[in-house]
PDB file of C-alpha atoms in Angstrom:
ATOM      1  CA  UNK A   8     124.185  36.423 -43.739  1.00 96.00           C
ATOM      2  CA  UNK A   9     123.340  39.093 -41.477  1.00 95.00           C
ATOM      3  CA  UNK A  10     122.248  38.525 -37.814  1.00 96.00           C
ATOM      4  CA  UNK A  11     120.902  41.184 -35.858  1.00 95.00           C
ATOM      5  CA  UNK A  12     122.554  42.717 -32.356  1.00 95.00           C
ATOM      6  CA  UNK A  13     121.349  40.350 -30.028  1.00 96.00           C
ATOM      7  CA  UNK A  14     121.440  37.123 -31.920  1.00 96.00           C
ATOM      8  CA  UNK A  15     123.432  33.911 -31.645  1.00 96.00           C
ATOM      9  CA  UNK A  16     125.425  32.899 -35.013  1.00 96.00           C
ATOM     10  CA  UNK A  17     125.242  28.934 -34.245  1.00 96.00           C
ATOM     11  CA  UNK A  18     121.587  29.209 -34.310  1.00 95.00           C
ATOM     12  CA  UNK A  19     120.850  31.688 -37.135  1.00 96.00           C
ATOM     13  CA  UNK A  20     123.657  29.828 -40.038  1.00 96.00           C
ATOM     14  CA  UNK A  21     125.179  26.978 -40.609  1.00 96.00           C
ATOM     15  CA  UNK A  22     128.769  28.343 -40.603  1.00 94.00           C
ATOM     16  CA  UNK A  23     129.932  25.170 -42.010  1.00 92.00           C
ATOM     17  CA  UNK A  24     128.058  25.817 -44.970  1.00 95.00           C
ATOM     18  CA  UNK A  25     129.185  29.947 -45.246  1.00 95.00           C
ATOM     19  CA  UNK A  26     132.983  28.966 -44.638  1.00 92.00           C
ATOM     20  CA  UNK A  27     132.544  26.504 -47.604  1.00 93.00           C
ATOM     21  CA  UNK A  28     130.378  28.307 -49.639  1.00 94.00           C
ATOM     22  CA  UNK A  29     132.581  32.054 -49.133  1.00 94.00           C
ATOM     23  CA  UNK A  30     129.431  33.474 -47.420  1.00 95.00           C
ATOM     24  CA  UNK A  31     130.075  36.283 -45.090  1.00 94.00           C
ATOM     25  CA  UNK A  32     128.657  36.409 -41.960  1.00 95.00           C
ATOM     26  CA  UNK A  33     128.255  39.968 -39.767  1.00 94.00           C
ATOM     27  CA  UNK A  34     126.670  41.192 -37.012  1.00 96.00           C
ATOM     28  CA  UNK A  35     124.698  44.479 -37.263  1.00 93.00           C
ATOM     29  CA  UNK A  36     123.552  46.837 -34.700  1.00 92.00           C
ATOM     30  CA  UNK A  37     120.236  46.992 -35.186  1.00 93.00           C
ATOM     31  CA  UNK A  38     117.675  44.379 -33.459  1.00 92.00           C
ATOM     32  CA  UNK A  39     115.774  42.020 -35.251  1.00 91.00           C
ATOM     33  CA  UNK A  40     116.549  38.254 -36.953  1.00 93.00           C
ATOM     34  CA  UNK A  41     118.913  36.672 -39.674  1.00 95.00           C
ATOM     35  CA  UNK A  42     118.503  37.938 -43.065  1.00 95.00           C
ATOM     36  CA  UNK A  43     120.567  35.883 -46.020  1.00 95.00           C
ATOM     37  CA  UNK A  44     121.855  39.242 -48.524  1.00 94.00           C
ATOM     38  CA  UNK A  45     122.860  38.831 -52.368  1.00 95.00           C
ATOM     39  CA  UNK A  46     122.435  41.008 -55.013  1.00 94.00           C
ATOM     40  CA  UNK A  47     118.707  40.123 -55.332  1.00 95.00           C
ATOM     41  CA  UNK A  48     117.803  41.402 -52.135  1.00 95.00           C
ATOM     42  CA  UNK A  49     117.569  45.011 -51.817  1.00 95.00           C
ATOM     43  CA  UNK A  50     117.770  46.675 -48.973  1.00 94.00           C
ATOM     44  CA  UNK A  51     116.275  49.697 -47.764  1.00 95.00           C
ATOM     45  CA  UNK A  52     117.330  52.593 -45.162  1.00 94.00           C
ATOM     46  CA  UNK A  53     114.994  55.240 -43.702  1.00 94.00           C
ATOM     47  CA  UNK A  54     117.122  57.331 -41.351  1.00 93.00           C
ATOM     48  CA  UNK A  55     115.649  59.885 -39.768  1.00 93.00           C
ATOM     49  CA  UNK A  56     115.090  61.965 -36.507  1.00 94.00           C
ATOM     50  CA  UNK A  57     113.960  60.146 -33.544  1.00 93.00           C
ATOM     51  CA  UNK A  58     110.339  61.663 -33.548  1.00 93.00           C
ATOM     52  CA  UNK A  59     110.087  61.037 -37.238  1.00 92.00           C
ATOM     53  CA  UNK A  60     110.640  57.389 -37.032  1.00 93.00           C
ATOM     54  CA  UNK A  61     107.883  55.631 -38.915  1.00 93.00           C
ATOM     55  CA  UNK A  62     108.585  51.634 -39.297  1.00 93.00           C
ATOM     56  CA  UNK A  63     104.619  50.912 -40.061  1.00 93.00           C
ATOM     57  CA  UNK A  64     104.583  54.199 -42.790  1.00 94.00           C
ATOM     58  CA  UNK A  65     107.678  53.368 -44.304  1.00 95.00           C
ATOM     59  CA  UNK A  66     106.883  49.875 -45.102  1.00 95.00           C
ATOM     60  CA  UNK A  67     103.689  50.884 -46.098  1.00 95.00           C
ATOM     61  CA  UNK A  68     104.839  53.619 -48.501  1.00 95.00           C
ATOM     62  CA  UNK A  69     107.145  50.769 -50.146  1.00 96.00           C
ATOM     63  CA  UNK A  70     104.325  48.673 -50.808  1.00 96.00           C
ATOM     64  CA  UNK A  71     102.560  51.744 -52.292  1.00 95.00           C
ATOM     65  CA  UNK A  72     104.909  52.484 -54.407  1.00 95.00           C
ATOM     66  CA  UNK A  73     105.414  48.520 -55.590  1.00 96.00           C
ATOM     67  CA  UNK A  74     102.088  47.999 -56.486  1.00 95.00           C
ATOM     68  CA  UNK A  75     101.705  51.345 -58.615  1.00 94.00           C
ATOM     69  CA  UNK A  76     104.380  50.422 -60.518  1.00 95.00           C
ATOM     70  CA  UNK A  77     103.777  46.631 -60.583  1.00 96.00           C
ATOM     71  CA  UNK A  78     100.207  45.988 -60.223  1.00 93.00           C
ATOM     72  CA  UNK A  79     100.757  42.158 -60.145  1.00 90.00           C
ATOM     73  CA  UNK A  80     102.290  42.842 -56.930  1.00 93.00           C
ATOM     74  CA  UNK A  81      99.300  42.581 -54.042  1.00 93.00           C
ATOM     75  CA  UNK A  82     101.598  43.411 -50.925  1.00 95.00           C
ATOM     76  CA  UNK A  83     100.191  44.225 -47.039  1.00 93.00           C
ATOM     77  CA  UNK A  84     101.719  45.447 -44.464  1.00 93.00           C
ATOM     78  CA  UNK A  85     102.201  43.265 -41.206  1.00 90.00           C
ATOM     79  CA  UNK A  86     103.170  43.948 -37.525  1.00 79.00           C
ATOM     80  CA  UNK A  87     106.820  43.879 -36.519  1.00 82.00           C
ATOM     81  CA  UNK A  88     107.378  45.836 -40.022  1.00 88.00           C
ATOM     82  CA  UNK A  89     106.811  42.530 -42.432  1.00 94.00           C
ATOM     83  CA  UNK A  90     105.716  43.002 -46.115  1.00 95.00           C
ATOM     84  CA  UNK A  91     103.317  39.429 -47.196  1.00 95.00           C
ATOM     85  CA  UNK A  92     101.768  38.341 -49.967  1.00 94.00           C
ATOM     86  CA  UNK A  93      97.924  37.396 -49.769  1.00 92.00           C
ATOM     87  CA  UNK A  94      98.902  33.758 -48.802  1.00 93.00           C
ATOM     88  CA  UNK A  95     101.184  35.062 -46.011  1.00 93.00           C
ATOM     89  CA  UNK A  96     104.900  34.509 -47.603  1.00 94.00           C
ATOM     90  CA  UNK A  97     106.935  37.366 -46.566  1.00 95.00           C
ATOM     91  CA  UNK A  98     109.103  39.167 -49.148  1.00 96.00           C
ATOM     92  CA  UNK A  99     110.222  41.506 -46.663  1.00 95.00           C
ATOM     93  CA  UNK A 100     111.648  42.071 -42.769  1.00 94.00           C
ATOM     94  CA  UNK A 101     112.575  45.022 -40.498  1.00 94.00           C
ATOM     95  CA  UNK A 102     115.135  46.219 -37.903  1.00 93.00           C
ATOM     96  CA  UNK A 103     115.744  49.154 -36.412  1.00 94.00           C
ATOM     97  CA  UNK A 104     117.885  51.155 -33.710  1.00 93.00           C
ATOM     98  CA  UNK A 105     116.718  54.160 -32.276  1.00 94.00           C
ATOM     99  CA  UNK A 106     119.366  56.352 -30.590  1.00 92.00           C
ATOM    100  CA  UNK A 107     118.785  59.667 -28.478  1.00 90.00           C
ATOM    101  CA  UNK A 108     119.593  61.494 -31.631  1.00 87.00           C
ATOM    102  CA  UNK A 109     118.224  59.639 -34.250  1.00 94.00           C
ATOM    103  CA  UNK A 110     116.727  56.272 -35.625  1.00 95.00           C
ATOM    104  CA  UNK A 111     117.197  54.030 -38.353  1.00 94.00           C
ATOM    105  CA  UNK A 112     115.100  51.836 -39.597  1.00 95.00           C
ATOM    106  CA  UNK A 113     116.014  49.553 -42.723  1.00 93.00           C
ATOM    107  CA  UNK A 114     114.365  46.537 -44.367  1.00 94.00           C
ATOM    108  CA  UNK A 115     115.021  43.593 -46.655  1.00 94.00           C
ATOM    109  CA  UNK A 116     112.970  43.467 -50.292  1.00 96.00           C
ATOM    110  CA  UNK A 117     113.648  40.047 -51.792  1.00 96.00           C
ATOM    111  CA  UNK A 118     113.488  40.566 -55.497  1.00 96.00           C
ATOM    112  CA  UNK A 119     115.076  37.616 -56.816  1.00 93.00           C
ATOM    113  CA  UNK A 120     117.818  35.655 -54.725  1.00 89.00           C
ATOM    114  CA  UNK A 121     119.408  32.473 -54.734  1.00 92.00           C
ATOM    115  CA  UNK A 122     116.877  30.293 -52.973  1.00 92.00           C
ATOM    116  CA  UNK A 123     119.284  27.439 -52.417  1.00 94.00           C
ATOM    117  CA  UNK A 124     121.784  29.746 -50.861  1.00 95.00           C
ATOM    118  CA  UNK A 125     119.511  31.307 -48.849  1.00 95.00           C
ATOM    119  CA  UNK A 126     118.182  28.272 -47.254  1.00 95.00           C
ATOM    120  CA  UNK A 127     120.928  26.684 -46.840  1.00 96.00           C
ATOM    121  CA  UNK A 128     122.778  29.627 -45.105  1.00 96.00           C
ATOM    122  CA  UNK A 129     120.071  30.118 -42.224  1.00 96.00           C
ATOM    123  CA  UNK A 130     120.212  26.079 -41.663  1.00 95.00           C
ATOM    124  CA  UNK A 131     121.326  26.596 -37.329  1.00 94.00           C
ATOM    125  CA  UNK A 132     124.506  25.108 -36.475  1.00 94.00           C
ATOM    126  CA  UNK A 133     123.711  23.915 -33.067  1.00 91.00           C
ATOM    127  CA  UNK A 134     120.093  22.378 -32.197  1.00 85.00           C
ATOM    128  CA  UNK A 135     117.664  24.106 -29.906  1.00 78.00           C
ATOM    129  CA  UNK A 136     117.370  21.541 -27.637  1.00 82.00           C
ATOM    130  CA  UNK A 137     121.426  21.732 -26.543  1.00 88.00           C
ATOM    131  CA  UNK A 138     121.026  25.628 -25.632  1.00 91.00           C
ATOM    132  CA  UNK A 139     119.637  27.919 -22.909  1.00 92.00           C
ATOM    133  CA  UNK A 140     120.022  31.393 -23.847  1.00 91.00           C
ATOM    134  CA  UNK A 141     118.499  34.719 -23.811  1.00 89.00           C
ATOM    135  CA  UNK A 142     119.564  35.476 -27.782  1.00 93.00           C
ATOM    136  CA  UNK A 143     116.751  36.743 -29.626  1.00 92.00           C
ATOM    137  CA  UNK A 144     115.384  34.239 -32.322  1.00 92.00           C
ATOM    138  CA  UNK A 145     114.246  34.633 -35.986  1.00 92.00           C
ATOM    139  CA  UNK A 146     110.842  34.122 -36.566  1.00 89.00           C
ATOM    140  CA  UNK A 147     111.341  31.731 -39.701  1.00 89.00           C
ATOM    141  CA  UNK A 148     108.472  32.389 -42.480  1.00 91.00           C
ATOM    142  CA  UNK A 149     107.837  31.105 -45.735  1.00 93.00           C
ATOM    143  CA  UNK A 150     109.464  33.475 -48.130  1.00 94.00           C
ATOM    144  CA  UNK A 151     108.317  34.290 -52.064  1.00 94.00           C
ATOM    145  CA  UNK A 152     110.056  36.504 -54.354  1.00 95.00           C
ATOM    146  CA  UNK A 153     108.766  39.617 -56.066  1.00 95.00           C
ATOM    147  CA  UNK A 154     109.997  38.418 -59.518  1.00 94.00           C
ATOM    148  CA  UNK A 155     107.450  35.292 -59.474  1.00 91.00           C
ATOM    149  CA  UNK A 156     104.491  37.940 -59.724  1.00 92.00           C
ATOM    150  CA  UNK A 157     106.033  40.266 -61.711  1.00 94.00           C
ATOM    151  CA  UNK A 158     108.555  38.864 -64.389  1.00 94.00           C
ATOM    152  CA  UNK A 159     110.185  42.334 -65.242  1.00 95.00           C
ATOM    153  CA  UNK A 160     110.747  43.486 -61.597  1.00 95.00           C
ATOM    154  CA  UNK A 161     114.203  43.633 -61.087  1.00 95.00           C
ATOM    155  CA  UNK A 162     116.554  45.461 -58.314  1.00 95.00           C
ATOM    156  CA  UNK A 163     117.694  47.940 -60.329  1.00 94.00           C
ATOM    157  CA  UNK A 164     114.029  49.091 -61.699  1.00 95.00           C
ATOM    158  CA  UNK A 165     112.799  49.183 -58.021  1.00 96.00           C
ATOM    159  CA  UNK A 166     115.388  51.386 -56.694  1.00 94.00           C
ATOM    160  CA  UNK A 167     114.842  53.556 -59.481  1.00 93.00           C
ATOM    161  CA  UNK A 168     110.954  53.193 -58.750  1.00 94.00           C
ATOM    162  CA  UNK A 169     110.998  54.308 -55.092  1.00 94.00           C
ATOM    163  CA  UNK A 170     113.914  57.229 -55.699  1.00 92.00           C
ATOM    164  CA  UNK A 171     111.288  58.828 -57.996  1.00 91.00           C
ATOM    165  CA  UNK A 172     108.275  58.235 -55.544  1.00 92.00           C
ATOM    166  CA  UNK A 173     110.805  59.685 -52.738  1.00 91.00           C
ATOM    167  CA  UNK A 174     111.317  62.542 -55.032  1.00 89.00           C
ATOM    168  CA  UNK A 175     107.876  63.502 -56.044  1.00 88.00           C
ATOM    169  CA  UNK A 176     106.454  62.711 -52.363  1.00 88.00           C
ATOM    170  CA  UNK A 177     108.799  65.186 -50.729  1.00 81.00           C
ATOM    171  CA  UNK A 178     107.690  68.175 -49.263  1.00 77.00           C
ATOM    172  CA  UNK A 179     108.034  70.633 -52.227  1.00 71.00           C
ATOM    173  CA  UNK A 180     109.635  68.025 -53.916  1.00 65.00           C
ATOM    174  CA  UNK A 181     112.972  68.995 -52.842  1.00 69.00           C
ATOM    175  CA  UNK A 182     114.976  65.815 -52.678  1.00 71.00           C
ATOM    176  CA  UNK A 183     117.064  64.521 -54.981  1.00 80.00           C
ATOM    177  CA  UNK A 184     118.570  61.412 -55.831  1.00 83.00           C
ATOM    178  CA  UNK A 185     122.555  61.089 -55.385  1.00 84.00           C
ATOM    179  CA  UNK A 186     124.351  57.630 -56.449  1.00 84.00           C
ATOM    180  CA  UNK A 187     127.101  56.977 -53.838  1.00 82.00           C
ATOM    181  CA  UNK A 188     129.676  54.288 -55.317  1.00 81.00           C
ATOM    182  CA  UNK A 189     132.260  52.462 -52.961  1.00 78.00           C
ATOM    183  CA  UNK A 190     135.167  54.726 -52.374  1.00 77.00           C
ATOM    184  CA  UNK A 191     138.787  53.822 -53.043  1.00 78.00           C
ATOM    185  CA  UNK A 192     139.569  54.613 -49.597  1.00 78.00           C
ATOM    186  CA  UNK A 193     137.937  54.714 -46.574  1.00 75.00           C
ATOM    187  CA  UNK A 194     140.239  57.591 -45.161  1.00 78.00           C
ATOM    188  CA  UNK A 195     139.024  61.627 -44.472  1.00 78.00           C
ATOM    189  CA  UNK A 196     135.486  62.214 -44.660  1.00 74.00           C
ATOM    190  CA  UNK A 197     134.693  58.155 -44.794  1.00 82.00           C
ATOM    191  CA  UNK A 198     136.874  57.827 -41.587  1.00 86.00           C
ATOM    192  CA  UNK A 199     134.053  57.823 -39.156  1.00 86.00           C
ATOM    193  CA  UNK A 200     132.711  54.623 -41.778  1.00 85.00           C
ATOM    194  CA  UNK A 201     135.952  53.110 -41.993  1.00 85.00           C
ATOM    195  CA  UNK A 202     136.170  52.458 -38.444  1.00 87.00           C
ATOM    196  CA  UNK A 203     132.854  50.805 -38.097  1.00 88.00           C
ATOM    197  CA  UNK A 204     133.200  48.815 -41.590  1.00 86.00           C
ATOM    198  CA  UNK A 205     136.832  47.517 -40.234  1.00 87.00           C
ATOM    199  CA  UNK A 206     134.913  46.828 -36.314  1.00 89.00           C
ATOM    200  CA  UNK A 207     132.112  45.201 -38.048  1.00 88.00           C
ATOM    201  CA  UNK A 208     134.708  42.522 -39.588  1.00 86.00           C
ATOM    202  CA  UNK A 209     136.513  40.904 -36.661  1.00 93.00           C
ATOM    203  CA  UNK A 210     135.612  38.080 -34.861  1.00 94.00           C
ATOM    204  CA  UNK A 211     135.454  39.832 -31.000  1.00 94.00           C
ATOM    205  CA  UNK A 212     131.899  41.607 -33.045  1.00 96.00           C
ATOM    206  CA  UNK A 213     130.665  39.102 -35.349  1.00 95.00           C
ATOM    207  CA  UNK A 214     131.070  36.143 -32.643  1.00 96.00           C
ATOM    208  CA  UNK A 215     132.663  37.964 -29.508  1.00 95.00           C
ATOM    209  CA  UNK A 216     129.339  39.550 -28.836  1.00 96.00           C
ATOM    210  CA  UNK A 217     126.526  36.706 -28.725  1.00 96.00           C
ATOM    211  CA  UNK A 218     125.145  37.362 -25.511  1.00 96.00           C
ATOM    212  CA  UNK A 219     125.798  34.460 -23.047  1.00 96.00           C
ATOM    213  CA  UNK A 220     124.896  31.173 -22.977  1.00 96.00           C
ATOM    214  CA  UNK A 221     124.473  27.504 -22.259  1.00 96.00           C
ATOM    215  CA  UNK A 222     125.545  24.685 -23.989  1.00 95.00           C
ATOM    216  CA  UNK A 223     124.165  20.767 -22.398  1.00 93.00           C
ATOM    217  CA  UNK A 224     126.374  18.089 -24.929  1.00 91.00           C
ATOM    218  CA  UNK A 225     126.161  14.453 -23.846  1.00 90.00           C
ATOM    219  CA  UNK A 226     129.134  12.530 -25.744  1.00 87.00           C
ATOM    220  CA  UNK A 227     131.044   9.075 -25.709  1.00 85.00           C
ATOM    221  CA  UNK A 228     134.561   8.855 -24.407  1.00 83.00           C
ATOM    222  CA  UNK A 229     135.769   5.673 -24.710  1.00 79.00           C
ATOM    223  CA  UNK A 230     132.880   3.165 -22.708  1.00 78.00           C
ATOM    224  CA  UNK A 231     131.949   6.441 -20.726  1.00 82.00           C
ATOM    225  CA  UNK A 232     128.848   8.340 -21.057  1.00 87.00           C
ATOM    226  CA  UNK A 233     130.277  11.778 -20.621  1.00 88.00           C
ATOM    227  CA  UNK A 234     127.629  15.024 -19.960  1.00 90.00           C
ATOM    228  CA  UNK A 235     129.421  18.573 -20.572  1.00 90.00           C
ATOM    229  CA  UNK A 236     127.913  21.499 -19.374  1.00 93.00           C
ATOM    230  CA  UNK A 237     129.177  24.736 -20.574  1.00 95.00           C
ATOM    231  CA  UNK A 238     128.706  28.578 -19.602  1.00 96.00           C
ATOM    232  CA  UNK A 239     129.833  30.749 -22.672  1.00 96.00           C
ATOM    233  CA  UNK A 240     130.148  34.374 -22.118  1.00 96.00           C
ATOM    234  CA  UNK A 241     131.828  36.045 -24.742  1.00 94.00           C
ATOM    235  CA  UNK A 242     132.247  33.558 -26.758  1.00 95.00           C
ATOM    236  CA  UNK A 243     134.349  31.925 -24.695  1.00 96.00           C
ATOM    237  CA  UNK A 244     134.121  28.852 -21.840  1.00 95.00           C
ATOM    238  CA  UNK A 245     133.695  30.545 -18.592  1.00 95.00           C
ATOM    239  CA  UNK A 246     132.498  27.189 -16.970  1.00 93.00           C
ATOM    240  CA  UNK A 247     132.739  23.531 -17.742  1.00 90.00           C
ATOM    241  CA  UNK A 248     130.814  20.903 -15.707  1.00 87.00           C
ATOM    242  CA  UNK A 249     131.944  17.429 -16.484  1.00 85.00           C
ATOM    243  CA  UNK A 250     129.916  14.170 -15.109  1.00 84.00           C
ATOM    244  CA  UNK A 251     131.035  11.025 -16.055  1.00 79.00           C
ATOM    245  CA  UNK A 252     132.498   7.476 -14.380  1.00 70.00           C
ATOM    246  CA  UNK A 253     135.892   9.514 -13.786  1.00 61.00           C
ATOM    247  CA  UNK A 254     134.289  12.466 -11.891  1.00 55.00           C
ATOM    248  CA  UNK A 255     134.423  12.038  -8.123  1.00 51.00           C
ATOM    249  CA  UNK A 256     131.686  10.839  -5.889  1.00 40.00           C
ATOM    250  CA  UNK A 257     129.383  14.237  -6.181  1.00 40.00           C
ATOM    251  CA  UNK A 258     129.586  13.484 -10.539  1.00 41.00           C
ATOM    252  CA  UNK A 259     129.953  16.862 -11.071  1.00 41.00           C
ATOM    253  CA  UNK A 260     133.614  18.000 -10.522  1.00 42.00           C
ATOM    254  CA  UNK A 261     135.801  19.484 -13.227  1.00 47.00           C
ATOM    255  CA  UNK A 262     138.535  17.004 -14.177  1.00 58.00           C
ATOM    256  CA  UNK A 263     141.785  18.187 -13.929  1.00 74.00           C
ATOM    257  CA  UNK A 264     142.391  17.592 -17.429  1.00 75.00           C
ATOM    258  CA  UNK A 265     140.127  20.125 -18.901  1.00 83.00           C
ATOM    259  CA  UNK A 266     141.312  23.007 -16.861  1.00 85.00           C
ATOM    260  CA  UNK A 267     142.869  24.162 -20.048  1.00 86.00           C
ATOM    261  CA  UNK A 268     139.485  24.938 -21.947  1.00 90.00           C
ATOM    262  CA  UNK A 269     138.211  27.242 -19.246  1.00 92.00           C
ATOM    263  CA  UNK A 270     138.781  30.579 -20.539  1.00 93.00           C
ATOM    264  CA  UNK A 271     139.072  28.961 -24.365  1.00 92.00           C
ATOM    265  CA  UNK A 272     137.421  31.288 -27.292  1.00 93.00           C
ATOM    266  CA  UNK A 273     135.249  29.386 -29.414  1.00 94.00           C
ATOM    267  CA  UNK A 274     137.155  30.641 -32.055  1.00 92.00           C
ATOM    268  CA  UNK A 275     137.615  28.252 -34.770  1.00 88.00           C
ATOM    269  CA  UNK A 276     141.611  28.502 -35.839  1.00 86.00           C
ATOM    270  CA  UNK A 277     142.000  28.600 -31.403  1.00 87.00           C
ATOM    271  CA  UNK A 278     141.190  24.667 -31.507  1.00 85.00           C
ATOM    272  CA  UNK A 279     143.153  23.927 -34.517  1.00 78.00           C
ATOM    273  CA  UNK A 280     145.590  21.618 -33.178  1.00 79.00           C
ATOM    274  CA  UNK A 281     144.286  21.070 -29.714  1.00 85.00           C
ATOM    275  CA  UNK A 282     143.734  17.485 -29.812  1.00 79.00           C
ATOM    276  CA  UNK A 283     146.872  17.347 -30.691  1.00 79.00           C
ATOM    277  CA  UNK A 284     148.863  19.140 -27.692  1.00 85.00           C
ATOM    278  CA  UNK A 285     146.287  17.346 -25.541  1.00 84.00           C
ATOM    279  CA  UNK A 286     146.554  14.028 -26.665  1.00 82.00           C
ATOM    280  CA  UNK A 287     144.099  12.325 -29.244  1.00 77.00           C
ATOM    281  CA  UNK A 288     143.919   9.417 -27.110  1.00 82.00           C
ATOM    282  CA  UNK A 289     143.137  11.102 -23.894  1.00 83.00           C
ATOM    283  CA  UNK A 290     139.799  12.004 -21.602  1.00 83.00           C
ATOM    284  CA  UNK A 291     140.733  16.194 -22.508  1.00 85.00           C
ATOM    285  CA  UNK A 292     141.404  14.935 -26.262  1.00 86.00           C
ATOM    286  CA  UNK A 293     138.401  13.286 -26.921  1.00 87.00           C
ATOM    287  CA  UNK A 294     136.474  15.547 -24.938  1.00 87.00           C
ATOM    288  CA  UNK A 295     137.669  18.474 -27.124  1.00 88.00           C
ATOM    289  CA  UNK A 296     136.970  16.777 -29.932  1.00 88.00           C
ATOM    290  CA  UNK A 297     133.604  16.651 -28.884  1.00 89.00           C
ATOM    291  CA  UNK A 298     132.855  20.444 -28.401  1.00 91.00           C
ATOM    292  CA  UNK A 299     134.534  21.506 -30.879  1.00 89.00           C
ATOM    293  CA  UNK A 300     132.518  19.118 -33.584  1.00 90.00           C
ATOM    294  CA  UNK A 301     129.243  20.880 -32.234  1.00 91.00           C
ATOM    295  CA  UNK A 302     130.404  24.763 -33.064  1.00 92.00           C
ATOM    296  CA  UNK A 303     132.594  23.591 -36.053  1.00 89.00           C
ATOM    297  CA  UNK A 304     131.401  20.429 -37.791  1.00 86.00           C
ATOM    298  CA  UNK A 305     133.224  20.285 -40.589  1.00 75.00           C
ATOM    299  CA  UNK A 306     136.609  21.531 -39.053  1.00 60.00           C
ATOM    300  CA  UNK A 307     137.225  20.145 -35.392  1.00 47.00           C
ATOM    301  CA  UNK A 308     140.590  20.071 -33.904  1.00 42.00           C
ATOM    302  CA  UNK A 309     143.008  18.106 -36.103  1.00 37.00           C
ATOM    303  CA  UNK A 310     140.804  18.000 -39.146  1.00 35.00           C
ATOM    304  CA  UNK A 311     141.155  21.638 -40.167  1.00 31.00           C
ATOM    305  CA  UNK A 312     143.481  22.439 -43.115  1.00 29.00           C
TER     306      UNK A 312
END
């Protein structure tokens, strides 16, 4: 699953369901919403100069070059970069960064993917209605896949089907096509690749950088109705608001207890254990329990292996 620059993981995945299920999660620097990847969905870069950036021609030169080599295929071009089918399902999104040197603009073909997967994956963690944020949300669609019109479309025959439109359509038809396989190392001339392929991996980009926000979580402790308010910046708890019967007479002052979570990356391995050094049967315990269950609900503190 990949989320785009400004997105928030809990609500894009279920990462319950990608820890499980070995799905990858990453964080890419373009824009734009979630996208669930396997080998069925292709996916396809125009990088160019700034002025030459195109979204709306590129897209529309893809589903050119589709439907002349699939006729079945009856493909329009939307706004925001989308390719739909006649009854609206989208077989394709877009994302892009422009830069003051250059621009990039890449989009998703879904040729034939795991549907079960894929829906699953993009299930959100956390519920809209426990968040305020300023993330920037997918705009969910039904999807189709280009297979179901055309049975003998495949991945490999459309990436061989747009190199030789690229080829013929270039200006005195000087491109050509190059195969570039996965090199052994990512040392010397892949250095500059290396370094964003090995940043792209770690938890301080894939999580660290959700942009900030709110998380309102009314639990049980005991007989107490306890309300948790929580400022996240960075991925970790840079407030926490507690109201409940043990709060003093204004309900809204931190207890004592839970100084130990301000501070705290939501980090999954960083709670492993918690409950334990706090106590299972105490206020912080059960309270930690509790947050931790929302981001991870499948691990928590003291269930993880």
């Amino acid at each position: 699953v990949v989320i785009g620059r400004m997105q928030n993981p809990w609500l894009e995945a279920d990462v319950d369901f990608l820890k499980r299920n070995d799905v990858a999660l990453a964080r890419r620097r373009s824009g734009g919403g979630a996208v669930y990847h396997d080998c069925g969905n292709l996916n396809i870069s125009f990088v160019t100069p700034k002025d030459d950036y195109r979204r709306s021609a590129n897209v529309e030169w893809v589903a050119r070059s589709l439907q002349s080599a699939w006729p079945g295929v009856v493909l329009r071009a939307c706004d925001k970069g989308d390719l739909r089918l006649p009854n609206n399902d989208k077989v394709s999104g877009s994302a892009a960064r422009i830069t003051h040197r250059g621009a990039y603009h890449h989009c998703t073909l879904l040729v034939q993917a795991d549907s079960d997967s894929l829906f699953a994956s993009l299930e959100p963690t956390l519920q809209e209605g426990l968040i305020r944020n300023s993330a920037t949300a997918s705009r969910r669609s039904p999807i189709s896949e280009l297979q179901a019109m055309a049975a003998d479309c495949t991945v490999e025959g459309v990436c061989t089907e747009l190199a030789k439109r690229f080829v013929e359509e270039s200006p005195g038809k000087t491109s050509s096509v190059l195969s570039i396989s996965r090199p052994s190392s990512l040392d010397g001339a892949w250095c500059d690749v290396g370094k964003l392929y090995s940043e792209s991996k770690t938890w301080e980009w894939t999580y660290g950088k959700t942009p900030r926000f709110n998380v309102h979580l009314e639990t049980s402790v005991d007989t107490d109705v306890v309300i948790l308010d929580l400022e996240i910046e960075r991925c970790c708890i840079k407030k926490l608001t507690v109201t409940s019967s043990r709060s003093d007479a204004s309900g809204t002052a931190l207890d004592s207890e839970l100084e130990v979570l301000l501070g705290m990356s939501m980090r999954e391995s960083d709670w492993i254990g918690l409950v334990d050094r706090l106590g299972a049967g105490t206020f912080a315990g059960q309270v930690c329990r509790s947050i931790s269950s929302l981001f991870w609900p499948a691990g928590g503190p003291g269930r993880l292996d």
